[in-house]
Amino acid sequence: MLGSADTLALRELASEDVVANVFILAHLDSTGTAAPTSGGASVFGVFDDGTLLGACWAGANLVPVQLDPGLAGYVANAAHQTGRRYASIFGPADTVLALYSRFEQLGHAAHEVRSQQPLLTISGKPATSPNPSLTFGSMQDFDRILPACAAMFEEEVGYSPFLGGQEFYSRRVAGLIRQGHSLVHIDATGTVVFKAELGAVTPDVTQVQGVWMNPELRGRGQSAGYMAAVVNLSRTFAPVTSLYVNDYNAKARATYERVGFEQVGTFATVLF
């Protein structure tokens, strides 16, 4: 388990791929340390003769950092021994699937395995015209934004984020709004038309998550304009905008390609 003395080594390791490792880099920017958090999250590191070879965030989720698939078994064993339950594993596909292979041997069965998720980026201006209606969310609209976020979550993973109570997820959504990482269009009737969040933000890269179009307004060709607006707004934080998408989501992939996103890698997600 890494401590504060390992912070520089972890940052240097993660900086080898600022797109794939935006999650941990954003965490380091926020906290300034690799030490365990007050909430119990920590980072496992694999060393050889004092050199940090790979790492893995272990909080609500497992997120590998420059971890060779051949070393994944060590991390899976350590994560298993904590006795924690993890909601997911996500990150570079080969390592995520290697982690899950060992987790399966240890008796952890997945709810779903999404083994091919193209990792996409765009830098510069989008190839389509942005929809000017998209803006940063504000806390005065929290009661409208939260149900839209919950609807997206349930549609994406198959269960409500409010299972066990609303407090944790509500705090997460409120935090994104307060940070200026919530992007939303609410029309004159108070309906959320489109929304997305910047789930991880560093000076180099933003990672978009939670892309959602109101189901009643889908199929009208509006998604590309909204995603172009997402790119423009995210560029106020960093020059590169990234996201990953399920390979089977042909409509979303076509939209992202139209906007100008290009594939730079492949992620995978294991949902428990």
PDB file of C-alpha atoms in Angstrom:
ATOM      1  CA  MET A   1       0.000   0.000   0.000  1.00  0.00           C
ATOM      2  CA  LEU A   2       1.472   3.327  -1.065  1.00  0.00           C
ATOM      3  CA  GLY A   3       2.071   6.183   1.347  1.00  0.00           C
ATOM      4  CA  SER A   4       2.830   9.869   1.043  1.00  0.00           C
ATOM      5  CA  ALA A   5       6.498   9.123   0.344  1.00  0.00           C
ATOM      6  CA  ASP A   6       5.444   7.328  -2.850  1.00  0.00           C
ATOM      7  CA  THR A   7       3.500  10.284  -4.263  1.00  0.00           C
ATOM      8  CA  LEU A   8       6.180  11.475  -6.700  1.00  0.00           C
ATOM      9  CA  ALA A   9       6.835   7.943  -7.983  1.00  0.00           C
ATOM     10  CA  LEU A  10       3.113   7.378  -8.535  1.00  0.00           C
ATOM     11  CA  ARG A  11       2.724  10.690 -10.362  1.00  0.00           C
ATOM     12  CA  GLU A  12       5.691   9.913 -12.608  1.00  0.00           C
ATOM     13  CA  LEU A  13       4.280   6.464 -13.349  1.00  0.00           C
ATOM     14  CA  ALA A  14       0.806   7.805 -14.153  1.00  0.00           C
ATOM     15  CA  SER A  15       2.262  10.584 -16.311  1.00  0.00           C
ATOM     16  CA  GLU A  16       3.524   7.980 -18.767  1.00  0.00           C
ATOM     17  CA  ASP A  17      -0.042   8.018 -20.172  1.00  0.00           C
ATOM     18  CA  VAL A  18      -1.974  11.102 -19.090  1.00  0.00           C
ATOM     19  CA  VAL A  19      -5.116  10.023 -20.958  1.00  0.00           C
ATOM     20  CA  ALA A  20      -5.436   6.480 -19.619  1.00  0.00           C
ATOM     21  CA  ASN A  21      -4.449   7.596 -16.107  1.00  0.00           C
ATOM     22  CA  VAL A  22      -6.462  10.797 -15.821  1.00  0.00           C
ATOM     23  CA  PHE A  23      -8.449   9.347 -12.891  1.00  0.00           C
ATOM     24  CA  ILE A  24      -5.443   8.883 -10.593  1.00  0.00           C
ATOM     25  CA  LEU A  25      -3.744  12.075 -11.782  1.00  0.00           C
ATOM     26  CA  ALA A  26      -6.887  14.057 -10.933  1.00  0.00           C
ATOM     27  CA  HIS A  27      -6.883  12.426  -7.501  1.00  0.00           C
ATOM     28  CA  LEU A  28      -3.248  13.400  -6.929  1.00  0.00           C
ATOM     29  CA  ASP A  29      -3.967  16.962  -8.053  1.00  0.00           C
ATOM     30  CA  SER A  30      -6.842  17.124  -5.578  1.00  0.00           C
ATOM     31  CA  THR A  31      -5.214  15.530  -2.536  1.00  0.00           C
ATOM     32  CA  GLY A  32      -1.501  15.938  -3.202  1.00  0.00           C
ATOM     33  CA  THR A  33      -0.693  12.481  -1.846  1.00  0.00           C
ATOM     34  CA  ALA A  34      -0.715   8.766  -2.621  1.00  0.00           C
ATOM     35  CA  ALA A  35      -1.529   7.981   1.018  1.00  0.00           C
ATOM     36  CA  PRO A  36      -4.846   6.309   1.926  1.00  0.00           C
ATOM     37  CA  THR A  37      -7.826   8.657   2.028  1.00  0.00           C
ATOM     38  CA  SER A  38     -10.011   9.381   5.043  1.00  0.00           C
ATOM     39  CA  GLY A  39     -12.717   7.339   3.317  1.00  0.00           C
ATOM     40  CA  GLY A  40     -10.547   4.238   3.227  1.00  0.00           C
ATOM     41  CA  ALA A  41      -9.417   4.279  -0.406  1.00  0.00           C
ATOM     42  CA  SER A  42      -5.787   3.428  -1.050  1.00  0.00           C
ATOM     43  CA  VAL A  43      -3.309   2.699  -3.831  1.00  0.00           C
ATOM     44  CA  PHE A  44      -1.491  -0.609  -4.185  1.00  0.00           C
ATOM     45  CA  GLY A  45       1.958  -0.541  -5.744  1.00  0.00           C
ATOM     46  CA  VAL A  46       4.106  -3.292  -7.214  1.00  0.00           C
ATOM     47  CA  PHE A  47       7.827  -2.684  -6.720  1.00  0.00           C
ATOM     48  CA  ASP A  48      11.035  -4.255  -7.976  1.00  0.00           C
ATOM     49  CA  ASP A  49      14.167  -3.265  -6.059  1.00  0.00           C
ATOM     50  CA  GLY A  50      12.584   0.011  -4.988  1.00  0.00           C
ATOM     51  CA  THR A  51      11.209   0.921  -8.420  1.00  0.00           C
ATOM     52  CA  LEU A  52       7.452   1.337  -8.740  1.00  0.00           C
ATOM     53  CA  LEU A  53       6.471  -0.850 -11.713  1.00  0.00           C
ATOM     54  CA  GLY A  54       2.690  -0.490 -11.553  1.00  0.00           C
ATOM     55  CA  ALA A  55      -0.126   0.579  -9.270  1.00  0.00           C
ATOM     56  CA  CYS A  56      -3.853   0.274  -8.728  1.00  0.00           C
ATOM     57  CA  TRP A  57      -6.363   2.574  -7.051  1.00  0.00           C
ATOM     58  CA  ALA A  58      -8.548   0.645  -4.616  1.00  0.00           C
ATOM     59  CA  GLY A  59     -11.565   2.593  -3.473  1.00  0.00           C
ATOM     60  CA  ALA A  60     -15.164   2.006  -4.475  1.00  0.00           C
ATOM     61  CA  ASN A  61     -13.614   0.780  -7.733  1.00  0.00           C
ATOM     62  CA  LEU A  62     -10.302  -0.724  -8.796  1.00  0.00           C
ATOM     63  CA  VAL A  63      -8.418   1.391 -11.346  1.00  0.00           C
ATOM     64  CA  PRO A  64      -5.040   0.078 -12.586  1.00  0.00           C
ATOM     65  CA  VAL A  65      -2.213   2.523 -13.294  1.00  0.00           C
ATOM     66  CA  GLN A  66       0.435   1.421 -15.814  1.00  0.00           C
ATOM     67  CA  LEU A  67       0.043  -2.099 -14.427  1.00  0.00           C
ATOM     68  CA  ASP A  68       1.378  -4.875 -16.631  1.00  0.00           C
ATOM     69  CA  PRO A  69      -1.198  -7.689 -16.973  1.00  0.00           C
ATOM     70  CA  GLY A  70       1.459 -10.100 -15.731  1.00  0.00           C
ATOM     71  CA  LEU A  71       1.506  -8.270 -12.383  1.00  0.00           C
ATOM     72  CA  ALA A  72      -2.265  -8.089 -12.011  1.00  0.00           C
ATOM     73  CA  GLY A  73      -2.445 -11.227  -9.884  1.00  0.00           C
ATOM     74  CA  TYR A  74      -0.420  -9.609  -7.099  1.00  0.00           C
ATOM     75  CA  VAL A  75      -2.788  -6.653  -6.962  1.00  0.00           C
ATOM     76  CA  ALA A  76      -5.911  -8.831  -7.139  1.00  0.00           C
ATOM     77  CA  ASN A  77      -4.651 -10.888  -4.199  1.00  0.00           C
ATOM     78  CA  ALA A  78      -3.974  -7.747  -2.146  1.00  0.00           C
ATOM     79  CA  ALA A  79      -7.362  -6.236  -3.009  1.00  0.00           C
ATOM     80  CA  HIS A  80      -9.131  -9.475  -2.114  1.00  0.00           C
ATOM     81  CA  GLN A  81      -7.368  -9.656   1.247  1.00  0.00           C
ATOM     82  CA  THR A  82      -8.766  -6.274   2.298  1.00  0.00           C
ATOM     83  CA  GLY A  83     -12.252  -7.790   2.438  1.00  0.00           C
ATOM     84  CA  ARG A  84     -13.708  -4.787   0.605  1.00  0.00           C
ATOM     85  CA  ARG A  85     -16.388  -5.073  -2.034  1.00  0.00           C
ATOM     86  CA  TYR A  86     -15.626  -3.237  -5.273  1.00  0.00           C
ATOM     87  CA  ALA A  87     -18.305  -1.884  -7.591  1.00  0.00           C
ATOM     88  CA  SER A  88     -16.151  -2.231 -10.694  1.00  0.00           C
ATOM     89  CA  ILE A  89     -12.738  -2.534 -12.275  1.00  0.00           C
ATOM     90  CA  PHE A  90     -12.045  -0.152 -15.146  1.00  0.00           C
ATOM     91  CA  GLY A  91      -9.040   0.902 -17.192  1.00  0.00           C
ATOM     92  CA  PRO A  92      -6.825  -0.525 -19.967  1.00  0.00           C
ATOM     93  CA  ALA A  93      -8.502  -3.677 -21.216  1.00  0.00           C
ATOM     94  CA  ASP A  94      -5.668  -6.204 -20.955  1.00  0.00           C
ATOM     95  CA  THR A  95      -4.942  -5.342 -17.329  1.00  0.00           C
ATOM     96  CA  VAL A  96      -8.594  -5.104 -16.281  1.00  0.00           C
ATOM     97  CA  LEU A  97      -9.320  -8.539 -17.723  1.00  0.00           C
ATOM     98  CA  ALA A  98      -6.209  -9.986 -16.057  1.00  0.00           C
ATOM     99  CA  LEU A  99      -7.333  -8.553 -12.711  1.00  0.00           C
ATOM    100  CA  TYR A 100     -10.781 -10.023 -13.167  1.00  0.00           C
ATOM    101  CA  SER A 101      -9.386 -13.419 -14.149  1.00  0.00           C
ATOM    102  CA  ARG A 102      -7.684 -13.629 -10.764  1.00  0.00           C
ATOM    103  CA  PHE A 103     -10.741 -12.187  -8.995  1.00  0.00           C
ATOM    104  CA  GLU A 104     -12.841 -14.953 -10.531  1.00  0.00           C
ATOM    105  CA  GLN A 105     -10.445 -17.543  -9.137  1.00  0.00           C
ATOM    106  CA  LEU A 106     -10.875 -15.904  -5.733  1.00  0.00           C
ATOM    107  CA  GLY A 107     -14.656 -16.269  -5.945  1.00  0.00           C
ATOM    108  CA  HIS A 108     -15.762 -12.840  -7.188  1.00  0.00           C
ATOM    109  CA  ALA A 109     -18.393 -13.171  -9.915  1.00  0.00           C
ATOM    110  CA  ALA A 110     -19.092 -10.223 -12.235  1.00  0.00           C
ATOM    111  CA  HIS A 111     -22.511  -8.823 -12.968  1.00  0.00           C
ATOM    112  CA  GLU A 112     -21.251  -7.829 -16.434  1.00  0.00           C
ATOM    113  CA  VAL A 113     -17.956  -7.720 -18.327  1.00  0.00           C
ATOM    114  CA  ARG A 114     -17.523  -5.039 -20.992  1.00  0.00           C
ATOM    115  CA  SER A 115     -14.290  -6.170 -22.555  1.00  0.00           C
ATOM    116  CA  GLN A 116     -13.994  -3.734 -25.465  1.00  0.00           C
ATOM    117  CA  GLN A 117     -14.514  -0.036 -24.818  1.00  0.00           C
ATOM    118  CA  PRO A 118     -12.725   2.250 -27.274  1.00  0.00           C
ATOM    119  CA  LEU A 119     -10.832   5.046 -25.503  1.00  0.00           C
ATOM    120  CA  LEU A 120     -11.318   8.215 -27.549  1.00  0.00           C
ATOM    121  CA  THR A 121      -9.784  11.681 -27.511  1.00  0.00           C
ATOM    122  CA  ILE A 122     -10.110  14.978 -29.322  1.00  0.00           C
ATOM    123  CA  SER A 123      -7.875  18.031 -29.214  1.00  0.00           C
ATOM    124  CA  GLY A 124      -8.627  21.244 -30.996  1.00  0.00           C
ATOM    125  CA  LYS A 125     -12.006  22.359 -32.264  1.00  0.00           C
ATOM    126  CA  PRO A 126     -14.800  19.825 -32.854  1.00  0.00           C
ATOM    127  CA  ALA A 127     -15.723  18.958 -36.428  1.00  0.00           C
ATOM    128  CA  THR A 128     -19.400  19.871 -35.925  1.00  0.00           C
ATOM    129  CA  SER A 129     -21.095  23.040 -34.714  1.00  0.00           C
ATOM    130  CA  PRO A 130     -21.651  23.138 -30.940  1.00  0.00           C
ATOM    131  CA  ASN A 131     -25.113  23.573 -29.465  1.00  0.00           C
ATOM    132  CA  PRO A 132     -24.994  26.905 -27.625  1.00  0.00           C
ATOM    133  CA  SER A 133     -27.693  25.799 -25.169  1.00  0.00           C
ATOM    134  CA  LEU A 134     -25.277  23.610 -23.221  1.00  0.00           C
ATOM    135  CA  THR A 135     -23.922  25.356 -20.122  1.00  0.00           C
ATOM    136  CA  PHE A 136     -22.311  24.552 -16.786  1.00  0.00           C
ATOM    137  CA  GLY A 137     -24.819  23.270 -14.255  1.00  0.00           C
ATOM    138  CA  SER A 138     -25.631  25.250 -11.114  1.00  0.00           C
ATOM    139  CA  MET A 139     -26.809  24.179  -7.682  1.00  0.00           C
ATOM    140  CA  GLN A 140     -30.126  25.949  -8.207  1.00  0.00           C
ATOM    141  CA  ASP A 141     -30.874  23.235 -10.771  1.00  0.00           C
ATOM    142  CA  PHE A 142     -29.671  20.356  -8.565  1.00  0.00           C
ATOM    143  CA  ASP A 143     -33.172  18.906  -8.139  1.00  0.00           C
ATOM    144  CA  ARG A 144     -33.483  18.624 -11.928  1.00  0.00           C
ATOM    145  CA  ILE A 145     -29.960  17.422 -12.630  1.00  0.00           C
ATOM    146  CA  LEU A 146     -29.924  14.664  -9.987  1.00  0.00           C
ATOM    147  CA  PRO A 147     -32.852  12.656 -11.451  1.00  0.00           C
ATOM    148  CA  ALA A 148     -31.285  12.895 -14.928  1.00  0.00           C
ATOM    149  CA  CYS A 149     -27.972  11.588 -13.558  1.00  0.00           C
ATOM    150  CA  ALA A 150     -29.761   8.757 -11.781  1.00  0.00           C
ATOM    151  CA  ALA A 151     -31.680   7.856 -14.951  1.00  0.00           C
ATOM    152  CA  MET A 152     -28.423   7.724 -16.933  1.00  0.00           C
ATOM    153  CA  PHE A 153     -26.774   5.571 -14.261  1.00  0.00           C
ATOM    154  CA  GLU A 154     -29.636   3.075 -14.160  1.00  0.00           C
ATOM    155  CA  GLU A 155     -29.799   2.897 -17.942  1.00  0.00           C
ATOM    156  CA  GLU A 156     -26.045   2.289 -18.131  1.00  0.00           C
ATOM    157  CA  VAL A 157     -25.490  -0.274 -15.375  1.00  0.00           C
ATOM    158  CA  GLY A 158     -28.928  -1.761 -14.816  1.00  0.00           C
ATOM    159  CA  TYR A 159     -29.672  -0.695 -11.243  1.00  0.00           C
ATOM    160  CA  SER A 160     -30.436   2.521  -9.372  1.00  0.00           C
ATOM    161  CA  PRO A 161     -27.588   4.512  -7.794  1.00  0.00           C
ATOM    162  CA  PHE A 162     -29.974   5.103  -4.886  1.00  0.00           C
ATOM    163  CA  LEU A 163     -29.905   1.487  -3.691  1.00  0.00           C
ATOM    164  CA  GLY A 164     -29.042   1.707  -0.020  1.00  0.00           C
ATOM    165  CA  GLY A 165     -29.891   5.412   0.111  1.00  0.00           C
ATOM    166  CA  GLN A 166     -29.501   8.627  -1.866  1.00  0.00           C
ATOM    167  CA  GLU A 167     -26.848  10.403   0.205  1.00  0.00           C
ATOM    168  CA  PHE A 168     -23.632   9.155  -1.403  1.00  0.00           C
ATOM    169  CA  TYR A 169     -24.723   9.574  -5.026  1.00  0.00           C
ATOM    170  CA  SER A 170     -26.382  12.913  -4.300  1.00  0.00           C
ATOM    171  CA  ARG A 171     -23.150  14.219  -2.765  1.00  0.00           C
ATOM    172  CA  ARG A 172     -21.222  13.035  -5.815  1.00  0.00           C
ATOM    173  CA  VAL A 173     -23.544  14.883  -8.216  1.00  0.00           C
ATOM    174  CA  ALA A 174     -23.540  18.020  -6.048  1.00  0.00           C
ATOM    175  CA  GLY A 175     -19.747  17.927  -5.931  1.00  0.00           C
ATOM    176  CA  LEU A 176     -19.487  17.818  -9.710  1.00  0.00           C
ATOM    177  CA  ILE A 177     -21.841  20.786 -10.013  1.00  0.00           C
ATOM    178  CA  ARG A 178     -19.903  22.834  -7.458  1.00  0.00           C
ATOM    179  CA  GLN A 179     -16.605  22.053  -9.237  1.00  0.00           C
ATOM    180  CA  GLY A 180     -18.028  23.296 -12.533  1.00  0.00           C
ATOM    181  CA  HIS A 181     -17.829  19.784 -13.981  1.00  0.00           C
ATOM    182  CA  SER A 182     -21.550  19.375 -14.715  1.00  0.00           C
ATOM    183  CA  LEU A 183     -22.693  20.264 -18.245  1.00  0.00           C
ATOM    184  CA  VAL A 184     -26.407  20.518 -18.908  1.00  0.00           C
ATOM    185  CA  HIS A 185     -29.157  21.957 -21.089  1.00  0.00           C
ATOM    186  CA  ILE A 186     -32.409  22.588 -19.220  1.00  0.00           C
ATOM    187  CA  ASP A 187     -35.149  23.932 -21.457  1.00  0.00           C
ATOM    188  CA  ALA A 188     -37.778  26.563 -20.664  1.00  0.00           C
ATOM    189  CA  THR A 189     -40.105  23.939 -19.190  1.00  0.00           C
ATOM    190  CA  GLY A 190     -37.464  22.807 -16.691  1.00  0.00           C
ATOM    191  CA  THR A 191     -36.755  19.566 -18.560  1.00  0.00           C
ATOM    192  CA  VAL A 192     -33.187  18.270 -18.749  1.00  0.00           C
ATOM    193  CA  VAL A 193     -32.626  17.806 -22.476  1.00  0.00           C
ATOM    194  CA  PHE A 194     -28.978  16.707 -22.372  1.00  0.00           C
ATOM    195  CA  LYS A 195     -26.320  16.357 -19.719  1.00  0.00           C
ATOM    196  CA  ALA A 196     -22.776  15.114 -19.212  1.00  0.00           C
ATOM    197  CA  GLU A 197     -20.082  15.413 -16.556  1.00  0.00           C
ATOM    198  CA  LEU A 198     -16.343  15.827 -16.501  1.00  0.00           C
ATOM    199  CA  GLY A 199     -15.598  12.899 -14.223  1.00  0.00           C
ATOM    200  CA  ALA A 200     -11.856  13.508 -14.038  1.00  0.00           C
ATOM    201  CA  VAL A 201     -10.013  16.736 -14.783  1.00  0.00           C
ATOM    202  CA  THR A 202      -6.301  17.550 -14.965  1.00  0.00           C
ATOM    203  CA  PRO A 203      -4.444  20.404 -16.688  1.00  0.00           C
ATOM    204  CA  ASP A 204      -3.748  17.991 -19.574  1.00  0.00           C
ATOM    205  CA  VAL A 205      -6.936  15.965 -20.014  1.00  0.00           C
ATOM    206  CA  THR A 206     -10.605  15.861 -19.103  1.00  0.00           C
ATOM    207  CA  GLN A 207     -12.554  12.610 -19.102  1.00  0.00           C
ATOM    208  CA  VAL A 208     -16.234  12.910 -20.012  1.00  0.00           C
ATOM    209  CA  GLN A 209     -18.744  10.600 -18.347  1.00  0.00           C
ATOM    210  CA  GLY A 210     -22.489  10.329 -17.902  1.00  0.00           C
ATOM    211  CA  VAL A 211     -23.465  11.405 -21.409  1.00  0.00           C
ATOM    212  CA  TRP A 212     -27.270  11.337 -21.540  1.00  0.00           C
ATOM    213  CA  MET A 213     -29.944  12.576 -23.898  1.00  0.00           C
ATOM    214  CA  ASN A 214     -33.517  12.713 -22.655  1.00  0.00           C
ATOM    215  CA  PRO A 215     -35.195   9.573 -24.117  1.00  0.00           C
ATOM    216  CA  GLU A 216     -38.154  11.601 -25.349  1.00  0.00           C
ATOM    217  CA  LEU A 217     -35.830  13.716 -27.505  1.00  0.00           C
ATOM    218  CA  ARG A 218     -33.604  11.047 -29.007  1.00  0.00           C
ATOM    219  CA  GLY A 219     -33.424  10.274 -32.706  1.00  0.00           C
ATOM    220  CA  ARG A 220     -33.501  13.927 -33.788  1.00  0.00           C
ATOM    221  CA  GLY A 221     -29.806  14.255 -34.675  1.00  0.00           C
ATOM    222  CA  GLN A 222     -28.988  16.598 -31.802  1.00  0.00           C
ATOM    223  CA  SER A 223     -26.318  14.528 -30.026  1.00  0.00           C
ATOM    224  CA  ALA A 224     -23.361  15.654 -32.157  1.00  0.00           C
ATOM    225  CA  GLY A 225     -24.075  19.331 -31.477  1.00  0.00           C
ATOM    226  CA  TYR A 226     -24.263  18.706 -27.761  1.00  0.00           C
ATOM    227  CA  MET A 227     -21.042  16.670 -27.765  1.00  0.00           C
ATOM    228  CA  ALA A 228     -19.283  19.413 -29.718  1.00  0.00           C
ATOM    229  CA  ALA A 229     -20.404  21.800 -26.975  1.00  0.00           C
ATOM    230  CA  VAL A 230     -19.069  19.367 -24.354  1.00  0.00           C
ATOM    231  CA  VAL A 231     -15.680  19.494 -26.077  1.00  0.00           C
ATOM    232  CA  ASN A 232     -15.639  23.283 -26.186  1.00  0.00           C
ATOM    233  CA  LEU A 233     -16.624  23.643 -22.529  1.00  0.00           C
ATOM    234  CA  SER A 234     -14.137  20.982 -21.398  1.00  0.00           C
ATOM    235  CA  ARG A 235     -11.361  22.840 -23.217  1.00  0.00           C
ATOM    236  CA  THR A 236     -11.667  25.578 -20.598  1.00  0.00           C
ATOM    237  CA  PHE A 237      -9.970  23.057 -18.271  1.00  0.00           C
ATOM    238  CA  ALA A 238      -7.571  21.111 -20.532  1.00  0.00           C
ATOM    239  CA  PRO A 239      -6.600  20.853 -24.221  1.00  0.00           C
ATOM    240  CA  VAL A 240      -7.554  17.186 -24.598  1.00  0.00           C
ATOM    241  CA  THR A 241     -11.040  15.754 -24.069  1.00  0.00           C
ATOM    242  CA  SER A 242     -11.360  12.006 -23.586  1.00  0.00           C
ATOM    243  CA  LEU A 243     -14.028   9.382 -22.999  1.00  0.00           C
ATOM    244  CA  TYR A 244     -14.553   5.658 -23.384  1.00  0.00           C
ATOM    245  CA  VAL A 245     -17.611   4.020 -24.901  1.00  0.00           C
ATOM    246  CA  ASN A 246     -19.066   0.534 -25.164  1.00  0.00           C
ATOM    247  CA  ASP A 247     -18.072  -1.037 -28.469  1.00  0.00           C
ATOM    248  CA  TYR A 248     -21.651  -2.170 -29.123  1.00  0.00           C
ATOM    249  CA  ASN A 249     -23.063   1.364 -28.816  1.00  0.00           C
ATOM    250  CA  ALA A 250     -22.930   2.048 -32.559  1.00  0.00           C
ATOM    251  CA  LYS A 251     -24.985   5.257 -32.405  1.00  0.00           C
ATOM    252  CA  ALA A 252     -22.791   6.857 -29.761  1.00  0.00           C
ATOM    253  CA  ARG A 253     -19.607   5.810 -31.532  1.00  0.00           C
ATOM    254  CA  ALA A 254     -20.895   7.331 -34.784  1.00  0.00           C
ATOM    255  CA  THR A 255     -21.700  10.569 -32.965  1.00  0.00           C
ATOM    256  CA  TYR A 256     -18.257  10.781 -31.385  1.00  0.00           C
ATOM    257  CA  GLU A 257     -16.594  10.106 -34.734  1.00  0.00           C
ATOM    258  CA  ARG A 258     -18.682  12.834 -36.341  1.00  0.00           C
ATOM    259  CA  VAL A 259     -17.535  15.295 -33.665  1.00  0.00           C
ATOM    260  CA  GLY A 260     -13.901  14.385 -34.295  1.00  0.00           C
ATOM    261  CA  PHE A 261     -12.969  11.919 -31.554  1.00  0.00           C
ATOM    262  CA  GLU A 262     -10.311   9.346 -32.465  1.00  0.00           C
ATOM    263  CA  GLN A 263      -9.460   6.058 -30.769  1.00  0.00           C
ATOM    264  CA  VAL A 264      -6.192   6.008 -28.796  1.00  0.00           C
ATOM    265  CA  GLY A 265      -6.632   2.807 -26.803  1.00  0.00           C
ATOM    266  CA  THR A 266      -9.081   0.247 -25.463  1.00  0.00           C
ATOM    267  CA  PHE A 267     -10.573   0.135 -21.983  1.00  0.00           C
ATOM    268  CA  ALA A 268     -12.627  -2.560 -20.297  1.00  0.00           C
ATOM    269  CA  THR A 269     -15.044  -2.418 -17.377  1.00  0.00           C
ATOM    270  CA  VAL A 270     -16.028  -5.235 -15.052  1.00  0.00           C
ATOM    271  CA  LEU A 271     -19.204  -4.545 -13.058  1.00  0.00           C
ATOM    272  CA  PHE A 272     -19.837  -6.455  -9.837  1.00  0.00           C
TER     273      PHE A 272
END
